[in-house]
XYZ file of N, CA and C in Angstrom:
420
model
N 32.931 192.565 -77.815
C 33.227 192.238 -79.204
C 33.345 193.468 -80.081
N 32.712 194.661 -80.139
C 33.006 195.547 -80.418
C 33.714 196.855 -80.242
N 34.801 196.192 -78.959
C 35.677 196.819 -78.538
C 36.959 196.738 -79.493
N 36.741 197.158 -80.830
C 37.688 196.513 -81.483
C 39.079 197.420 -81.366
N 39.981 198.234 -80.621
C 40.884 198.157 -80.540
C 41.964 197.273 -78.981
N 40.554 196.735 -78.543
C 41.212 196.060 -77.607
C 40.741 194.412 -77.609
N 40.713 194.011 -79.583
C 40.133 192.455 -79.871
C 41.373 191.572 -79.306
N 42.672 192.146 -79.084
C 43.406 191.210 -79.000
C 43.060 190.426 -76.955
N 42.233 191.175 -76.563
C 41.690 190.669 -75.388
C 40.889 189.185 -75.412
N 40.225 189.290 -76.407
C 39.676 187.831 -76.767
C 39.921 186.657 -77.449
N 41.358 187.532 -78.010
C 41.694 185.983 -79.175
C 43.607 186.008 -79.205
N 43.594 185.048 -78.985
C 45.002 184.904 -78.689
C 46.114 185.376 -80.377
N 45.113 185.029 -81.326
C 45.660 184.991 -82.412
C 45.836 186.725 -82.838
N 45.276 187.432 -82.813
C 45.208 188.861 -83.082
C 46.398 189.228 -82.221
N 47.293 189.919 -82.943
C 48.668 190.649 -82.215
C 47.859 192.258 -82.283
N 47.424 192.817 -82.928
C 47.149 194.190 -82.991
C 45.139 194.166 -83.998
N 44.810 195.728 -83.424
C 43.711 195.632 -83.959
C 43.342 197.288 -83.694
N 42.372 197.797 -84.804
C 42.037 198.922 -84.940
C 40.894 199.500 -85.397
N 40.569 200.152 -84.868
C 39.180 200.894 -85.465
C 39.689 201.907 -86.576
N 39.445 201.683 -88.235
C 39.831 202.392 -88.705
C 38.999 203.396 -89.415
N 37.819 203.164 -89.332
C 36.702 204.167 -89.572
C 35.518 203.517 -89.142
N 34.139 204.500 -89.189
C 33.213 204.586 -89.241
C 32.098 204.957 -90.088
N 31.352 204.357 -90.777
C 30.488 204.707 -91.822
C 29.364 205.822 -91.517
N 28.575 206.411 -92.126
C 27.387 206.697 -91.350
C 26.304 206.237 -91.413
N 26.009 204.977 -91.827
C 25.418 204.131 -91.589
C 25.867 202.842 -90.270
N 27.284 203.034 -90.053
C 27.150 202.624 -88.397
C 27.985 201.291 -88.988
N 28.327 200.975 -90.170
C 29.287 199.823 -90.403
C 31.103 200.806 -90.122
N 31.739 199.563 -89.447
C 33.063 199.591 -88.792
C 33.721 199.258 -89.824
N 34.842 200.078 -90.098
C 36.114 199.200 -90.879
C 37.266 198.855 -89.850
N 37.406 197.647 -89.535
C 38.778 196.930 -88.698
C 39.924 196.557 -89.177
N 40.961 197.089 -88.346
C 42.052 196.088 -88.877
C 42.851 195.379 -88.231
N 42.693 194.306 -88.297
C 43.817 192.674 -87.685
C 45.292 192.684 -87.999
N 45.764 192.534 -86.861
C 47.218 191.363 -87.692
C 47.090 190.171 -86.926
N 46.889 189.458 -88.150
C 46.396 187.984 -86.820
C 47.818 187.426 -86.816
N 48.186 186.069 -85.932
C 49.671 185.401 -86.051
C 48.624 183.863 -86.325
N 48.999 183.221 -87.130
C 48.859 182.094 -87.544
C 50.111 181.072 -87.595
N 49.986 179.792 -87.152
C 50.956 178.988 -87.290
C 50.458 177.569 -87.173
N 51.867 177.081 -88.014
C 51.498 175.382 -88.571
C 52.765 174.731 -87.859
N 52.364 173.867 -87.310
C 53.752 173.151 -86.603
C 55.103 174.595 -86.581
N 55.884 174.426 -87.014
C 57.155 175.510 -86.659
C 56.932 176.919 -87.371
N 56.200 176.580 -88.177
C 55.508 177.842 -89.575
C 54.705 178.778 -88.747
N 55.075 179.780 -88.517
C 54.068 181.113 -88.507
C 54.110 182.273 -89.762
N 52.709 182.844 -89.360
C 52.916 183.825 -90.167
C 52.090 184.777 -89.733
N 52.301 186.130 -90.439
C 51.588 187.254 -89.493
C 50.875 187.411 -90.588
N 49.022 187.899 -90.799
C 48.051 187.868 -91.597
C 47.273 189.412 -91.603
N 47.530 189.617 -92.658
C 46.819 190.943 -92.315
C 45.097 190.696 -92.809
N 44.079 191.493 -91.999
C 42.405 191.816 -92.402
C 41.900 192.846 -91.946
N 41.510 193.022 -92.914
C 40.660 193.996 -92.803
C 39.319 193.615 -93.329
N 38.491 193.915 -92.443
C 36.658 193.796 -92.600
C 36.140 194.490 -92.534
N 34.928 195.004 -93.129
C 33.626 196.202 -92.729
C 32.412 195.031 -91.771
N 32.256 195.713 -90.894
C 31.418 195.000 -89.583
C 29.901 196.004 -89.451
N 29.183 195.272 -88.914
C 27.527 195.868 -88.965
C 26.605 195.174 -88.263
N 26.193 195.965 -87.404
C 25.466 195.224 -86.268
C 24.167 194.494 -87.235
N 23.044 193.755 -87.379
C 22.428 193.506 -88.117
C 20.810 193.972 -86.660
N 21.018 193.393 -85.915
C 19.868 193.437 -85.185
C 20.708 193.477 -83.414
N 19.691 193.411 -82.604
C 20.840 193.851 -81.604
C 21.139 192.303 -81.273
N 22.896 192.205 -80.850
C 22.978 190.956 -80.981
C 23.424 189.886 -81.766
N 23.619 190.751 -82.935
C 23.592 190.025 -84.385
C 24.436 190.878 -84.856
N 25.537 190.532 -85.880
C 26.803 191.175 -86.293
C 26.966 190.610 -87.578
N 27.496 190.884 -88.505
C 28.020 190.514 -90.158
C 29.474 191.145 -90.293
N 30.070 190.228 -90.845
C 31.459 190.800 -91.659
C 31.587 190.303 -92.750
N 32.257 191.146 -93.586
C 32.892 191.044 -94.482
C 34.583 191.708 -94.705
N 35.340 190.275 -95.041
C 36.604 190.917 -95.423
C 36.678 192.034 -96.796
N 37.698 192.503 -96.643
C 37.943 193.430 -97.979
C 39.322 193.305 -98.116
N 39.687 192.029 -99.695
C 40.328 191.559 -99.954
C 41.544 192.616 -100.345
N 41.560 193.558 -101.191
C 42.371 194.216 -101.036
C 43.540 194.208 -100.341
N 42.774 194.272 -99.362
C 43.514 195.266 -98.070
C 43.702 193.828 -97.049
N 43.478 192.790 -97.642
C 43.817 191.447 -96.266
C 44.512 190.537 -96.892
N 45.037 189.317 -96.547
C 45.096 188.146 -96.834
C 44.790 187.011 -96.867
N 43.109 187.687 -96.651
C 42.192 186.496 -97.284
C 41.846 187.232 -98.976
N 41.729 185.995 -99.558
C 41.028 186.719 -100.580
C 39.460 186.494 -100.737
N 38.633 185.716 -99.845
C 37.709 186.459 -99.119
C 36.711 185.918 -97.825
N 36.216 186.343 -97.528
C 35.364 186.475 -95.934
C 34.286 186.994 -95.787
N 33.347 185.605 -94.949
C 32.405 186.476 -94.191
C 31.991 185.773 -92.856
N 31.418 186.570 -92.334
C 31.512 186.097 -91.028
C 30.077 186.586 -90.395
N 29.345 185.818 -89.793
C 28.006 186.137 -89.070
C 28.297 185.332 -87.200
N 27.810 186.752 -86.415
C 27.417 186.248 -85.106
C 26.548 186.526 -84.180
N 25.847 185.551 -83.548
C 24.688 186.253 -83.016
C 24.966 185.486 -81.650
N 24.802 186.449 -80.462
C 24.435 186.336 -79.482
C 23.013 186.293 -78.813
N 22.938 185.251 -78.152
C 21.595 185.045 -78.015
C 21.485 184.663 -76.250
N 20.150 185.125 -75.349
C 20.661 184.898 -74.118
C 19.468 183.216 -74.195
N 20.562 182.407 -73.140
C 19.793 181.184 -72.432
C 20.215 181.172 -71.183
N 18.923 180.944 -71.272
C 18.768 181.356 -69.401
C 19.303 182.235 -68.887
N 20.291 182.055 -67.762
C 21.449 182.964 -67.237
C 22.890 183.320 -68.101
N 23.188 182.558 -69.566
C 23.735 182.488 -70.167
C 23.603 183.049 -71.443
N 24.643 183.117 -71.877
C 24.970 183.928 -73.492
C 25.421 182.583 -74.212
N 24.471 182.722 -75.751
C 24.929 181.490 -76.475
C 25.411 182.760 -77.193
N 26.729 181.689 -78.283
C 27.122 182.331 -79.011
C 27.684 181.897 -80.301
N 26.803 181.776 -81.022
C 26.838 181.174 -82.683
C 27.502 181.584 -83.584
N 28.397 181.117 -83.929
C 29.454 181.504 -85.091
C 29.392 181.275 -86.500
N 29.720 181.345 -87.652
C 29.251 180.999 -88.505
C 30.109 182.080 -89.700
N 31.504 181.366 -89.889
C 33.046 182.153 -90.146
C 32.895 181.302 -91.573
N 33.580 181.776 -92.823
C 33.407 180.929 -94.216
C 34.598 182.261 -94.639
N 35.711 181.467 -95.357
C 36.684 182.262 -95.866
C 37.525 181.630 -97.037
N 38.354 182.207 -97.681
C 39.177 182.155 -98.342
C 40.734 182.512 -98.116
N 41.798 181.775 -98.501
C 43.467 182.453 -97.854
C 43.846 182.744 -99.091
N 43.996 183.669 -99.715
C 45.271 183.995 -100.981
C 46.655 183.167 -100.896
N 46.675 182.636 -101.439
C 48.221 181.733 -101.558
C 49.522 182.545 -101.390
N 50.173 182.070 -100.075
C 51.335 182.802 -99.719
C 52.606 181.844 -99.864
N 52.428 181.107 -100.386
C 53.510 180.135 -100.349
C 54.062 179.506 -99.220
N 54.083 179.918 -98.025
C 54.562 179.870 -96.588
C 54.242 178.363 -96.694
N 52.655 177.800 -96.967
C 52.189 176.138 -96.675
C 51.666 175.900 -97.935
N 51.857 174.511 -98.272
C 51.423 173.783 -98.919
C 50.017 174.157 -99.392
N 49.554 174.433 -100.519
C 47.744 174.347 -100.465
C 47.024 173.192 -100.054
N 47.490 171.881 -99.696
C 46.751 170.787 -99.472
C 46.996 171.136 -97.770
N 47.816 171.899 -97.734
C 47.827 171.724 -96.072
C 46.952 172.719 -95.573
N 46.432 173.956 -96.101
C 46.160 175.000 -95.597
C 44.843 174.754 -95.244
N 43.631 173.975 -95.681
C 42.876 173.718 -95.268
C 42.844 172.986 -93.375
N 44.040 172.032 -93.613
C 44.238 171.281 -92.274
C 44.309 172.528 -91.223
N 45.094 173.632 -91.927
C 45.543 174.598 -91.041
C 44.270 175.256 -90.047
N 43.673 175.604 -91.445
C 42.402 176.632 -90.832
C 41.415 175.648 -89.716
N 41.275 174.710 -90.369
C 40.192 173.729 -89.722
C 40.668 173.570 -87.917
N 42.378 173.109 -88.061
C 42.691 173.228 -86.657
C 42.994 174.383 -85.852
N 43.421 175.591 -86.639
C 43.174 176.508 -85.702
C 41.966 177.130 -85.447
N 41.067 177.138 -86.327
C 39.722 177.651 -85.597
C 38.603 177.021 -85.042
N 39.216 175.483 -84.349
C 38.883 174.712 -83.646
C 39.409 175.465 -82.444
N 40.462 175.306 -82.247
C 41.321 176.224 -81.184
C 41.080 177.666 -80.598
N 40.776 178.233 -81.493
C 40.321 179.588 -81.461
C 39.378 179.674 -80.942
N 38.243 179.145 -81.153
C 36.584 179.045 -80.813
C 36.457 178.996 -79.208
N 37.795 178.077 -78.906
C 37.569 177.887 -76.996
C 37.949 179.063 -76.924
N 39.663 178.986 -77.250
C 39.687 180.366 -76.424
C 39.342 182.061 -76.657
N 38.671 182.306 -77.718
C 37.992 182.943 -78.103
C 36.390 183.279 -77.071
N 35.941 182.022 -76.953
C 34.643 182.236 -75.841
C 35.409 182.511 -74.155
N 36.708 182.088 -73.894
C 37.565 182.153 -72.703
C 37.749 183.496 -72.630
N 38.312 184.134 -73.717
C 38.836 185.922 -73.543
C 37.828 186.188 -73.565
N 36.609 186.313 -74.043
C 35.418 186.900 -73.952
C 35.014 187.008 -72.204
N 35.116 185.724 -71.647
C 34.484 185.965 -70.104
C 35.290 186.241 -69.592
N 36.312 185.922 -69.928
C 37.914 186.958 -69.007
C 37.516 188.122 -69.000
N 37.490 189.161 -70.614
C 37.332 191.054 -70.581
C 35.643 191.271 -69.900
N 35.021 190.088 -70.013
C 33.653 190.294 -69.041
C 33.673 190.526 -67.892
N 34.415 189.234 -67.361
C 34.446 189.443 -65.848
C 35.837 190.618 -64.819
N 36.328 190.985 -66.077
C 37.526 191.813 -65.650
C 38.997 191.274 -65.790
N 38.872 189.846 -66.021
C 40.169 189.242 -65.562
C 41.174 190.048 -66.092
N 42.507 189.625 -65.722
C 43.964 190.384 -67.144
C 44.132 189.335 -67.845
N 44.484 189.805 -68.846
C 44.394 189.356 -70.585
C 45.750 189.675 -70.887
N 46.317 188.998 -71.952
C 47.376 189.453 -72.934
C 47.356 190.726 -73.588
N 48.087 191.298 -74.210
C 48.503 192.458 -74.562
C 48.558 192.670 -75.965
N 48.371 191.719 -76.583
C 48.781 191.748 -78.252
C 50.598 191.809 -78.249
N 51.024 192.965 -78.663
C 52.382 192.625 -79.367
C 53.403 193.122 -77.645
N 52.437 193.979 -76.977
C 52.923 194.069 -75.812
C 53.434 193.223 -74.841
């Protein structure tokens, strides 16, 4: 997960991704181009977040509206082990700046169903770049 120039390994939606600094306090600035789409509608999304481990295991984001197209974000995750297994708790809350592309009554439908979607295969690329498998490429 903190392989962030190679996030597009875990999430189908990320075309590109970057480590664009480092704090010295150890918070990440990232940057996304996610691809989002609604029935025939796509669109390419730009984010950028500052990321921070909180405890080991435990991660925080925040978007930085500016620079994304949310106008805003945060995001908490903690990995936790059971048993022989990794749980992995999500806990994503955002905002979209109005792009005109969808409807505002629709954009909610949007988010709700793609990050239903996301969540599987999101935990899928994760044990794929775990176990080695090959992965997609982003824009490659």
């Amino acid at each position: 997960l903190t392989d962030y120039p190679a996030l597009y390994r875990v999430s189908p939606r990320i075309l590109e991704s970057e480590l664009v600094a480092v704090t010295a306090d150890g918070t990440s600035r990232v940057r996304t181009l996610n691809r989002l789409c609604f029935l025939a509608l796509c669109r390419e999304l730009r984010h950028v977040q500052l990321i921070r481990e909180i405890a080991r295991g435990e991660f925080a984001s925040e978007s930085v509206p500016a620079q994304s197209d949310l106008s805003r974000g945060h995001a908490r995750w903690v990995l936790s082990q059971q048993g022989r297994a990794t749980r992995l708790d999500i806990d994503f809350r955002f905002a979209m700046g109005s792009h005109g592309w969808v409807p505002p009554v629709v954009t909610r439908l949007i988010a709700r169903s793609a990050l239903k979607g996301d969540a599987q295969a999101l935990v899928e690329g994760i044990e794929r770049a775990v176990h080695g498998a090959p992965a997609g490429t982003g824009r490659d």
